[in-house]
Amino acid sequence: MTERKPLGVSFESWIDRQIREATERGEFDDLPGAGKPIPGQGKPYDEMWWIKQKMRAENLSFPLPGTLALRKEAEEARTEALGARTEAEARRIVEEMNVKIRDSYRKPLSGPPVVQPLIDVDEVAAEWRALHPVPEKTPAPAAPPPKRPKRSFLRQFGRR
């Protein structure tokens, strides 16, 4: 459809001709969504429909104001720490989050005034230990008693 509208032909009839010819060539066959209802039909118009659709398609969440985003990140850090492989890793995750929280005290964030308390590292470590108990080492089985050297057949009868 790179051709230009010919002079003297009305715009509407030119468009109709383009559509008819494309239909005859089969260019509208097997389009995605063919035979399905138009999405959003019957719902009130939403100016942000395309943003919401893109966020759903990309599995994104709506951006939160700074204070609420920090609170959500702190909850996720705590959950991540409890699922860490080692206690040292759990402590590191919590300490890194506490650095971000302390930074938020110095620089005001956008959103409602919510003060995020620091996460207690020792409390999370204790909770981590409760979730990941160290298996008790079972004592190694006792070594079997040493075997006596076999006596020769002749020794049994007092002969060497």
JSON list of C-alpha atoms in Angstrom, two decimals:
[
{"chain": "A", "resi": 1, "resn": "MET", "atom": "CA", "xyz": [0.00, 0.00, 0.00]},
{"chain": "A", "resi": 2, "resn": "THR", "atom": "CA", "xyz": [2.77, 2.36, -0.93]},
{"chain": "A", "resi": 3, "resn": "GLU", "atom": "CA", "xyz": [0.94, 3.88, -3.83]},
{"chain": "A", "resi": 4, "resn": "ARG", "atom": "CA", "xyz": [-0.44, 7.40, -3.54]},
{"chain": "A", "resi": 5, "resn": "LYS", "atom": "CA", "xyz": [-4.06, 8.37, -3.84]},
{"chain": "A", "resi": 6, "resn": "PRO", "atom": "CA", "xyz": [-4.76, 9.22, -7.48]},
{"chain": "A", "resi": 7, "resn": "LEU", "atom": "CA", "xyz": [-5.92, 12.72, -8.26]},
{"chain": "A", "resi": 8, "resn": "GLY", "atom": "CA", "xyz": [-9.64, 13.09, -8.76]},
{"chain": "A", "resi": 9, "resn": "VAL", "atom": "CA", "xyz": [-10.56, 10.02, -6.71]},
{"chain": "A", "resi": 10, "resn": "SER", "atom": "CA", "xyz": [-12.30, 10.70, -3.42]},
{"chain": "A", "resi": 11, "resn": "PHE", "atom": "CA", "xyz": [-10.39, 9.64, -0.37]},
{"chain": "A", "resi": 12, "resn": "GLU", "atom": "CA", "xyz": [-13.12, 7.34, 0.91]},
{"chain": "A", "resi": 13, "resn": "SER", "atom": "CA", "xyz": [-13.52, 5.42, -2.36]},
{"chain": "A", "resi": 14, "resn": "TRP", "atom": "CA", "xyz": [-9.73, 5.04, -2.64]},
{"chain": "A", "resi": 15, "resn": "ILE", "atom": "CA", "xyz": [-9.56, 3.54, 0.88]},
{"chain": "A", "resi": 16, "resn": "ASP", "atom": "CA", "xyz": [-12.52, 1.26, 0.17]},
{"chain": "A", "resi": 17, "resn": "ARG", "atom": "CA", "xyz": [-10.78, 0.02, -2.98]},
{"chain": "A", "resi": 18, "resn": "GLN", "atom": "CA", "xyz": [-7.54, -0.66, -1.06]},
{"chain": "A", "resi": 19, "resn": "ILE", "atom": "CA", "xyz": [-9.43, -2.67, 1.57]},
{"chain": "A", "resi": 20, "resn": "ARG", "atom": "CA", "xyz": [-11.41, -4.63, -1.03]},
{"chain": "A", "resi": 21, "resn": "GLU", "atom": "CA", "xyz": [-8.28, -5.54, -2.99]},
{"chain": "A", "resi": 22, "resn": "ALA", "atom": "CA", "xyz": [-6.40, -6.60, 0.17]},
{"chain": "A", "resi": 23, "resn": "THR", "atom": "CA", "xyz": [-9.39, -8.75, 1.17]},
{"chain": "A", "resi": 24, "resn": "GLU", "atom": "CA", "xyz": [-9.42, -10.38, -2.25]},
{"chain": "A", "resi": 25, "resn": "ARG", "atom": "CA", "xyz": [-5.69, -11.15, -1.97]},
{"chain": "A", "resi": 26, "resn": "GLY", "atom": "CA", "xyz": [-6.37, -12.76, 1.44]},
{"chain": "A", "resi": 27, "resn": "GLU", "atom": "CA", "xyz": [-4.23, -10.37, 3.45]},
{"chain": "A", "resi": 28, "resn": "PHE", "atom": "CA", "xyz": [-6.78, -10.26, 6.26]},
{"chain": "A", "resi": 29, "resn": "ASP", "atom": "CA", "xyz": [-7.02, -14.06, 6.59]},
{"chain": "A", "resi": 30, "resn": "ASP", "atom": "CA", "xyz": [-5.66, -15.68, 9.77]},
{"chain": "A", "resi": 31, "resn": "LEU", "atom": "CA", "xyz": [-5.11, -12.43, 11.65]},
{"chain": "A", "resi": 32, "resn": "PRO", "atom": "CA", "xyz": [-4.53, -12.83, 15.40]},
{"chain": "A", "resi": 33, "resn": "GLY", "atom": "CA", "xyz": [-7.78, -12.44, 17.30]},
{"chain": "A", "resi": 34, "resn": "ALA", "atom": "CA", "xyz": [-9.93, -13.38, 14.30]},
{"chain": "A", "resi": 35, "resn": "GLY", "atom": "CA", "xyz": [-13.35, -14.58, 15.45]},
{"chain": "A", "resi": 36, "resn": "LYS", "atom": "CA", "xyz": [-12.79, -13.38, 19.01]},
{"chain": "A", "resi": 37, "resn": "PRO", "atom": "CA", "xyz": [-14.66, -10.51, 20.66]},
{"chain": "A", "resi": 38, "resn": "ILE", "atom": "CA", "xyz": [-12.97, -7.14, 20.71]},
{"chain": "A", "resi": 39, "resn": "PRO", "atom": "CA", "xyz": [-11.22, -6.79, 24.09]},
{"chain": "A", "resi": 40, "resn": "GLY", "atom": "CA", "xyz": [-12.76, -4.22, 26.38]},
{"chain": "A", "resi": 41, "resn": "GLN", "atom": "CA", "xyz": [-15.94, -3.90, 24.34]},
{"chain": "A", "resi": 42, "resn": "GLY", "atom": "CA", "xyz": [-18.83, -2.80, 26.55]},
{"chain": "A", "resi": 43, "resn": "LYS", "atom": "CA", "xyz": [-16.54, -1.40, 29.27]},
{"chain": "A", "resi": 44, "resn": "PRO", "atom": "CA", "xyz": [-16.14, 2.31, 29.94]},
{"chain": "A", "resi": 45, "resn": "TYR", "atom": "CA", "xyz": [-13.22, 3.97, 28.15]},
{"chain": "A", "resi": 46, "resn": "ASP", "atom": "CA", "xyz": [-10.00, 4.10, 30.14]},
{"chain": "A", "resi": 47, "resn": "GLU", "atom": "CA", "xyz": [-7.27, 6.49, 28.99]},
{"chain": "A", "resi": 48, "resn": "MET", "atom": "CA", "xyz": [-4.59, 4.26, 30.50]},
{"chain": "A", "resi": 49, "resn": "TRP", "atom": "CA", "xyz": [-5.81, 1.04, 28.87]},
{"chain": "A", "resi": 50, "resn": "TRP", "atom": "CA", "xyz": [-2.64, 0.51, 26.85]},
{"chain": "A", "resi": 51, "resn": "ILE", "atom": "CA", "xyz": [-0.38, 1.01, 29.89]},
{"chain": "A", "resi": 52, "resn": "LYS", "atom": "CA", "xyz": [-2.40, -1.50, 31.90]},
{"chain": "A", "resi": 53, "resn": "GLN", "atom": "CA", "xyz": [-2.36, -3.95, 29.00]},
{"chain": "A", "resi": 54, "resn": "LYS", "atom": "CA", "xyz": [1.43, -3.61, 28.63]},
{"chain": "A", "resi": 55, "resn": "MET", "atom": "CA", "xyz": [1.95, -4.11, 32.37]},
{"chain": "A", "resi": 56, "resn": "ARG", "atom": "CA", "xyz": [-0.17, -7.29, 32.31]},
{"chain": "A", "resi": 57, "resn": "ALA", "atom": "CA", "xyz": [1.66, -8.59, 29.24]},
{"chain": "A", "resi": 58, "resn": "GLU", "atom": "CA", "xyz": [5.09, -7.92, 30.82]},
{"chain": "A", "resi": 59, "resn": "ASN", "atom": "CA", "xyz": [3.95, -9.19, 34.26]},
{"chain": "A", "resi": 60, "resn": "LEU", "atom": "CA", "xyz": [4.82, -5.85, 35.89]},
{"chain": "A", "resi": 61, "resn": "SER", "atom": "CA", "xyz": [3.25, -4.32, 38.96]},
{"chain": "A", "resi": 62, "resn": "PHE", "atom": "CA", "xyz": [2.06, -0.76, 39.25]},
{"chain": "A", "resi": 63, "resn": "PRO", "atom": "CA", "xyz": [4.88, 1.50, 40.44]},
{"chain": "A", "resi": 64, "resn": "LEU", "atom": "CA", "xyz": [4.51, 2.32, 44.12]},
{"chain": "A", "resi": 65, "resn": "PRO", "atom": "CA", "xyz": [5.47, 5.58, 45.80]},
{"chain": "A", "resi": 66, "resn": "GLY", "atom": "CA", "xyz": [8.95, 5.49, 47.34]},
{"chain": "A", "resi": 67, "resn": "THR", "atom": "CA", "xyz": [7.91, 4.85, 50.95]},
{"chain": "A", "resi": 68, "resn": "LEU", "atom": "CA", "xyz": [5.58, 1.99, 50.04]},
{"chain": "A", "resi": 69, "resn": "ALA", "atom": "CA", "xyz": [8.11, 0.51, 47.61]},
{"chain": "A", "resi": 70, "resn": "LEU", "atom": "CA", "xyz": [10.70, 0.50, 50.42]},
{"chain": "A", "resi": 71, "resn": "ARG", "atom": "CA", "xyz": [8.27, -1.27, 52.74]},
{"chain": "A", "resi": 72, "resn": "LYS", "atom": "CA", "xyz": [7.53, -3.89, 50.08]},
{"chain": "A", "resi": 73, "resn": "GLU", "atom": "CA", "xyz": [11.25, -4.36, 49.40]},
{"chain": "A", "resi": 74, "resn": "ALA", "atom": "CA", "xyz": [11.89, -4.81, 53.14]},
{"chain": "A", "resi": 75, "resn": "GLU", "atom": "CA", "xyz": [9.24, -7.54, 53.34]},
{"chain": "A", "resi": 76, "resn": "GLU", "atom": "CA", "xyz": [10.72, -9.27, 50.29]},
{"chain": "A", "resi": 77, "resn": "ALA", "atom": "CA", "xyz": [14.25, -9.02, 51.79]},
{"chain": "A", "resi": 78, "resn": "ARG", "atom": "CA", "xyz": [13.06, -10.63, 55.02]},
{"chain": "A", "resi": 79, "resn": "THR", "atom": "CA", "xyz": [11.43, -13.47, 53.08]},
{"chain": "A", "resi": 80, "resn": "GLU", "atom": "CA", "xyz": [14.56, -13.89, 50.97]},
{"chain": "A", "resi": 81, "resn": "ALA", "atom": "CA", "xyz": [16.73, -13.97, 54.10]},
{"chain": "A", "resi": 82, "resn": "LEU", "atom": "CA", "xyz": [14.63, -16.73, 55.64]},
{"chain": "A", "resi": 83, "resn": "GLY", "atom": "CA", "xyz": [15.10, -18.77, 52.47]},
{"chain": "A", "resi": 84, "resn": "ALA", "atom": "CA", "xyz": [18.86, -18.19, 52.31]},
{"chain": "A", "resi": 85, "resn": "ARG", "atom": "CA", "xyz": [21.26, -21.13, 52.22]},
{"chain": "A", "resi": 86, "resn": "THR", "atom": "CA", "xyz": [23.35, -20.07, 55.20]},
{"chain": "A", "resi": 87, "resn": "GLU", "atom": "CA", "xyz": [22.85, -17.91, 58.26]},
{"chain": "A", "resi": 88, "resn": "ALA", "atom": "CA", "xyz": [25.68, -15.64, 57.09]},
{"chain": "A", "resi": 89, "resn": "GLU", "atom": "CA", "xyz": [23.87, -15.06, 53.79]},
{"chain": "A", "resi": 90, "resn": "ALA", "atom": "CA", "xyz": [20.62, -14.30, 55.66]},
{"chain": "A", "resi": 91, "resn": "ARG", "atom": "CA", "xyz": [22.43, -11.75, 57.82]},
{"chain": "A", "resi": 92, "resn": "ARG", "atom": "CA", "xyz": [24.02, -10.16, 54.73]},
{"chain": "A", "resi": 93, "resn": "ILE", "atom": "CA", "xyz": [20.63, -9.76, 53.02]},
{"chain": "A", "resi": 94, "resn": "VAL", "atom": "CA", "xyz": [19.13, -8.09, 56.10]},
{"chain": "A", "resi": 95, "resn": "GLU", "atom": "CA", "xyz": [22.14, -5.80, 56.59]},
{"chain": "A", "resi": 96, "resn": "GLU", "atom": "CA", "xyz": [21.97, -4.64, 52.94]},
{"chain": "A", "resi": 97, "resn": "MET", "atom": "CA", "xyz": [18.28, -3.85, 53.38]},
{"chain": "A", "resi": 98, "resn": "ASN", "atom": "CA", "xyz": [18.99, -1.97, 56.60]},
{"chain": "A", "resi": 99, "resn": "VAL", "atom": "CA", "xyz": [21.49, 0.22, 54.70]},
{"chain": "A", "resi": 100, "resn": "LYS", "atom": "CA", "xyz": [18.71, 1.17, 52.26]},
{"chain": "A", "resi": 101, "resn": "ILE", "atom": "CA", "xyz": [16.34, 1.88, 55.15]},
{"chain": "A", "resi": 102, "resn": "ARG", "atom": "CA", "xyz": [18.92, 4.10, 56.86]},
{"chain": "A", "resi": 103, "resn": "ASP", "atom": "CA", "xyz": [19.39, 5.98, 53.57]},
{"chain": "A", "resi": 104, "resn": "SER", "atom": "CA", "xyz": [15.64, 6.61, 53.46]},
{"chain": "A", "resi": 105, "resn": "TYR", "atom": "CA", "xyz": [15.89, 8.31, 56.86]},
{"chain": "A", "resi": 106, "resn": "ARG", "atom": "CA", "xyz": [18.37, 10.81, 55.41]},
{"chain": "A", "resi": 107, "resn": "LYS", "atom": "CA", "xyz": [16.63, 11.41, 52.08]},
{"chain": "A", "resi": 108, "resn": "PRO", "atom": "CA", "xyz": [12.86, 11.82, 52.10]},
{"chain": "A", "resi": 109, "resn": "LEU", "atom": "CA", "xyz": [11.02, 9.49, 49.72]},
{"chain": "A", "resi": 110, "resn": "SER", "atom": "CA", "xyz": [7.89, 10.19, 47.72]},
{"chain": "A", "resi": 111, "resn": "GLY", "atom": "CA", "xyz": [4.56, 8.95, 48.93]},
{"chain": "A", "resi": 112, "resn": "PRO", "atom": "CA", "xyz": [2.76, 8.90, 52.25]},
{"chain": "A", "resi": 113, "resn": "PRO", "atom": "CA", "xyz": [4.91, 9.52, 55.31]},
{"chain": "A", "resi": 114, "resn": "VAL", "atom": "CA", "xyz": [5.71, 5.95, 56.39]},
{"chain": "A", "resi": 115, "resn": "VAL", "atom": "CA", "xyz": [8.74, 5.28, 58.56]},
{"chain": "A", "resi": 116, "resn": "GLN", "atom": "CA", "xyz": [10.15, 1.84, 57.83]},
{"chain": "A", "resi": 117, "resn": "PRO", "atom": "CA", "xyz": [11.77, 0.37, 60.96]},
{"chain": "A", "resi": 118, "resn": "LEU", "atom": "CA", "xyz": [15.10, -1.41, 60.66]},
{"chain": "A", "resi": 119, "resn": "ILE", "atom": "CA", "xyz": [14.96, -5.18, 60.45]},
{"chain": "A", "resi": 120, "resn": "ASP", "atom": "CA", "xyz": [16.37, -6.92, 63.53]},
{"chain": "A", "resi": 121, "resn": "VAL", "atom": "CA", "xyz": [19.24, -9.02, 62.20]},
{"chain": "A", "resi": 122, "resn": "ASP", "atom": "CA", "xyz": [19.44, -11.28, 65.27]},
{"chain": "A", "resi": 123, "resn": "GLU", "atom": "CA", "xyz": [15.69, -11.93, 65.17]},
{"chain": "A", "resi": 124, "resn": "VAL", "atom": "CA", "xyz": [15.84, -12.96, 61.51]},
{"chain": "A", "resi": 125, "resn": "ALA", "atom": "CA", "xyz": [18.92, -15.11, 62.20]},
{"chain": "A", "resi": 126, "resn": "ALA", "atom": "CA", "xyz": [17.09, -16.88, 65.06]},
{"chain": "A", "resi": 127, "resn": "GLU", "atom": "CA", "xyz": [14.08, -17.43, 62.81]},
{"chain": "A", "resi": 128, "resn": "TRP", "atom": "CA", "xyz": [16.40, -18.74, 60.07]},
{"chain": "A", "resi": 129, "resn": "ARG", "atom": "CA", "xyz": [17.99, -21.21, 62.53]},
{"chain": "A", "resi": 130, "resn": "ALA", "atom": "CA", "xyz": [14.54, -22.41, 63.58]},
{"chain": "A", "resi": 131, "resn": "LEU", "atom": "CA", "xyz": [13.61, -23.03, 59.94]},
{"chain": "A", "resi": 132, "resn": "HIS", "atom": "CA", "xyz": [16.93, -24.70, 59.10]},
{"chain": "A", "resi": 133, "resn": "PRO", "atom": "CA", "xyz": [17.83, -26.99, 62.01]},
{"chain": "A", "resi": 134, "resn": "VAL", "atom": "CA", "xyz": [21.30, -28.50, 61.92]},
{"chain": "A", "resi": 135, "resn": "PRO", "atom": "CA", "xyz": [20.95, -32.26, 61.73]},
{"chain": "A", "resi": 136, "resn": "GLU", "atom": "CA", "xyz": [22.52, -33.94, 64.73]},
{"chain": "A", "resi": 137, "resn": "LYS", "atom": "CA", "xyz": [25.55, -35.96, 63.86]},
{"chain": "A", "resi": 138, "resn": "THR", "atom": "CA", "xyz": [24.95, -39.59, 64.64]},
{"chain": "A", "resi": 139, "resn": "PRO", "atom": "CA", "xyz": [27.96, -41.26, 66.17]},
{"chain": "A", "resi": 140, "resn": "ALA", "atom": "CA", "xyz": [29.94, -43.32, 63.74]},
{"chain": "A", "resi": 141, "resn": "PRO", "atom": "CA", "xyz": [29.28, -47.02, 64.12]},
{"chain": "A", "resi": 142, "resn": "ALA", "atom": "CA", "xyz": [31.75, -48.69, 66.40]},
{"chain": "A", "resi": 143, "resn": "ALA", "atom": "CA", "xyz": [34.58, -50.37, 64.63]},
{"chain": "A", "resi": 144, "resn": "PRO", "atom": "CA", "xyz": [34.26, -54.13, 64.64]},
{"chain": "A", "resi": 145, "resn": "PRO", "atom": "CA", "xyz": [36.63, -55.86, 67.06]},
{"chain": "A", "resi": 146, "resn": "PRO", "atom": "CA", "xyz": [39.95, -56.74, 65.50]},
{"chain": "A", "resi": 147, "resn": "LYS", "atom": "CA", "xyz": [40.01, -60.20, 64.07]},
{"chain": "A", "resi": 148, "resn": "ARG", "atom": "CA", "xyz": [42.30, -62.70, 65.63]},
{"chain": "A", "resi": 149, "resn": "PRO", "atom": "CA", "xyz": [44.90, -64.00, 63.31]},
{"chain": "A", "resi": 150, "resn": "LYS", "atom": "CA", "xyz": [43.92, -67.32, 61.91]},
{"chain": "A", "resi": 151, "resn": "ARG", "atom": "CA", "xyz": [45.69, -70.24, 63.38]},
{"chain": "A", "resi": 152, "resn": "SER", "atom": "CA", "xyz": [47.19, -72.66, 61.08]},
{"chain": "A", "resi": 153, "resn": "PHE", "atom": "CA", "xyz": [45.82, -76.14, 60.99]},
{"chain": "A", "resi": 154, "resn": "LEU", "atom": "CA", "xyz": [48.90, -77.56, 62.65]},
{"chain": "A", "resi": 155, "resn": "ARG", "atom": "CA", "xyz": [48.80, -75.02, 65.53]},
{"chain": "A", "resi": 156, "resn": "GLN", "atom": "CA", "xyz": [45.40, -76.28, 66.57]},
{"chain": "A", "resi": 157, "resn": "PHE", "atom": "CA", "xyz": [46.97, -79.55, 67.55]},
{"chain": "A", "resi": 158, "resn": "GLY", "atom": "CA", "xyz": [50.02, -78.11, 69.19]},
{"chain": "A", "resi": 159, "resn": "ARG", "atom": "CA", "xyz": [52.28, -78.51, 66.25]},
{"chain": "A", "resi": 160, "resn": "ARG", "atom": "CA", "xyz": [53.92, -75.76, 64.47]}
]
